[in-house]
């Protein structure tokens, strides 16, 4: 079965088309902003305009807008193509990418959160989470980080402030989806924001 992978939860935006575990084509761009404008053209540039029997989408955490853009596109395409829709955690993909590059006993993933905080989570050698996702101040994140290998956008800052370990400053890449443990892929597609939204509806709404 072909799988279209959509990852727009962070500053990076990527898409990939797989046949089983074989990558057919993909694209990765560091956008910062503008995911909504570029995501659909990136998908349309894939073979067969990316059409697949299964769609996998990054659930976050990351930017609220990026997570929503990816989910909206994935849900619309799944409906149009009558395709299976699955989700996966952004932190899990980063861990899988890092451990494929530096096989070790464990890894800490540390990425940019909101309001100066960092998202932090621990993973074992198989890229399976061993702690819950947390949004922490940098000081708290440094204390919480357990592994010598630290991956993600804030890994250089964490390793530098902690004073030991190896940093892999990597962003999620849909083209690495085949590295993700099957247990990390879920039919549940609720977004993983990692922290409460900044804006909330009035209590009476």
CSV table of C-alpha atoms in Angstrom, one decimal, residues 31-133:
chain,number,residue,atom,x,y,z
A,31,UNK,CA,9.7,27.4,6.2
A,32,UNK,CA,9.3,28.9,9.6
A,33,UNK,CA,6.0,30.3,8.4
A,34,UNK,CA,3.8,29.8,5.4
A,35,UNK,CA,3.0,26.1,5.7
A,36,UNK,CA,-0.6,26.6,4.6
A,37,UNK,CA,0.5,28.1,1.3
A,38,UNK,CA,3.2,25.6,0.5
A,39,UNK,CA,2.0,22.2,1.8
A,40,UNK,CA,-0.6,21.4,-0.9
A,41,UNK,CA,1.7,22.3,-3.8
A,42,UNK,CA,4.4,20.1,-2.2
A,43,UNK,CA,1.9,17.2,-2.1
A,44,UNK,CA,0.7,17.8,-5.7
A,45,UNK,CA,4.4,17.7,-6.9
A,46,UNK,CA,4.6,14.0,-5.7
A,47,UNK,CA,4.0,11.2,-8.2
A,48,UNK,CA,0.3,10.8,-8.8
A,49,UNK,CA,-0.2,14.0,-6.9
A,50,UNK,CA,0.5,12.0,-3.7
A,51,UNK,CA,-2.6,9.9,-3.9
A,52,UNK,CA,-2.3,6.9,-1.5
A,53,UNK,CA,-4.4,4.4,0.3
A,54,UNK,CA,-3.1,5.6,3.6
A,55,UNK,CA,-2.2,9.0,4.9
A,56,UNK,CA,0.0,9.6,8.0
A,57,UNK,CA,0.2,13.0,9.6
A,58,UNK,CA,2.3,14.5,12.3
A,59,UNK,CA,0.2,15.2,15.4
A,60,UNK,CA,2.7,17.6,17.1
A,61,UNK,CA,3.8,19.0,19.4
A,62,UNK,CA,5.0,22.1,17.6
A,63,UNK,CA,3.3,25.2,16.3
A,64,UNK,CA,-0.5,25.3,16.8
A,65,UNK,CA,-1.0,26.6,13.3
A,66,UNK,CA,1.4,24.0,11.7
A,67,UNK,CA,-0.3,21.1,13.5
A,68,UNK,CA,-3.7,22.3,12.4
A,69,UNK,CA,-2.6,22.9,8.8
A,70,UNK,CA,-1.2,19.3,8.5
A,71,UNK,CA,-4.3,17.7,10.1
A,72,UNK,CA,-6.7,19.7,7.9
A,73,UNK,CA,-4.9,18.7,4.7
A,74,UNK,CA,-4.6,15.0,5.8
A,75,UNK,CA,-8.3,14.8,6.8
A,76,UNK,CA,-9.5,16.4,3.6
A,77,UNK,CA,-7.4,14.1,1.4
A,78,UNK,CA,-8.4,11.0,3.4
A,79,UNK,CA,-12.0,11.9,2.8
A,80,UNK,CA,-11.5,12.7,-0.9
A,81,UNK,CA,-9.5,9.5,-1.6
A,82,UNK,CA,-11.4,7.3,0.9
A,83,UNK,CA,-8.0,6.6,2.4
A,84,UNK,CA,-7.0,5.3,5.9
A,85,UNK,CA,-5.9,8.2,8.2
A,86,UNK,CA,-3.3,7.6,10.9
A,87,UNK,CA,-1.2,9.9,13.1
A,88,UNK,CA,2.2,9.9,14.7
A,89,UNK,CA,4.0,12.0,17.3
A,90,UNK,CA,6.6,14.6,16.1
A,91,UNK,CA,8.9,13.8,19.1
A,92,UNK,CA,8.8,10.1,18.2
A,93,UNK,CA,9.9,10.7,14.6
A,94,UNK,CA,12.8,12.9,15.8
A,95,UNK,CA,13.9,10.2,18.2
A,96,UNK,CA,13.8,7.6,15.5
A,97,UNK,CA,15.8,9.7,13.2
A,98,UNK,CA,18.4,10.5,15.9
A,99,UNK,CA,18.8,6.9,17.0
A,100,UNK,CA,19.2,5.7,13.4
A,101,UNK,CA,22.0,8.1,13.1
A,102,UNK,CA,23.5,7.5,16.5
A,103,UNK,CA,22.5,4.1,17.8
A,104,UNK,CA,22.6,4.3,21.6
A,105,UNK,CA,20.7,3.1,24.6
A,106,UNK,CA,18.4,6.1,24.8
A,107,UNK,CA,17.7,9.6,23.6
A,108,UNK,CA,16.2,12.8,24.9
A,109,UNK,CA,14.2,14.9,22.4
A,110,UNK,CA,14.1,18.6,23.1
A,111,UNK,CA,12.3,21.0,20.8
A,112,UNK,CA,11.0,24.6,20.8
A,113,UNK,CA,7.8,25.1,22.8
A,114,UNK,CA,5.8,28.2,23.5
A,115,UNK,CA,6.5,31.2,25.7
A,116,UNK,CA,10.2,30.3,26.1
A,117,UNK,CA,9.5,26.7,27.2
A,118,UNK,CA,10.9,23.5,25.6
A,119,UNK,CA,9.1,20.3,24.8
A,120,UNK,CA,11.1,17.4,26.3
A,121,UNK,CA,10.5,13.6,26.2
A,122,UNK,CA,12.7,10.5,26.8
A,123,UNK,CA,13.0,7.5,24.4
A,124,UNK,CA,14.6,4.1,24.6
A,125,UNK,CA,16.9,2.6,22.0
A,126,UNK,CA,13.9,1.5,19.9
A,127,UNK,CA,12.5,5.1,19.8
A,128,UNK,CA,9.7,4.1,22.1
A,129,UNK,CA,8.8,6.8,24.7
A,130,UNK,CA,9.8,6.1,28.3
A,131,UNK,CA,8.4,9.4,29.7
A,132,UNK,CA,5.4,11.6,29.1
A,133,UNK,CA,5.7,14.6,26.9
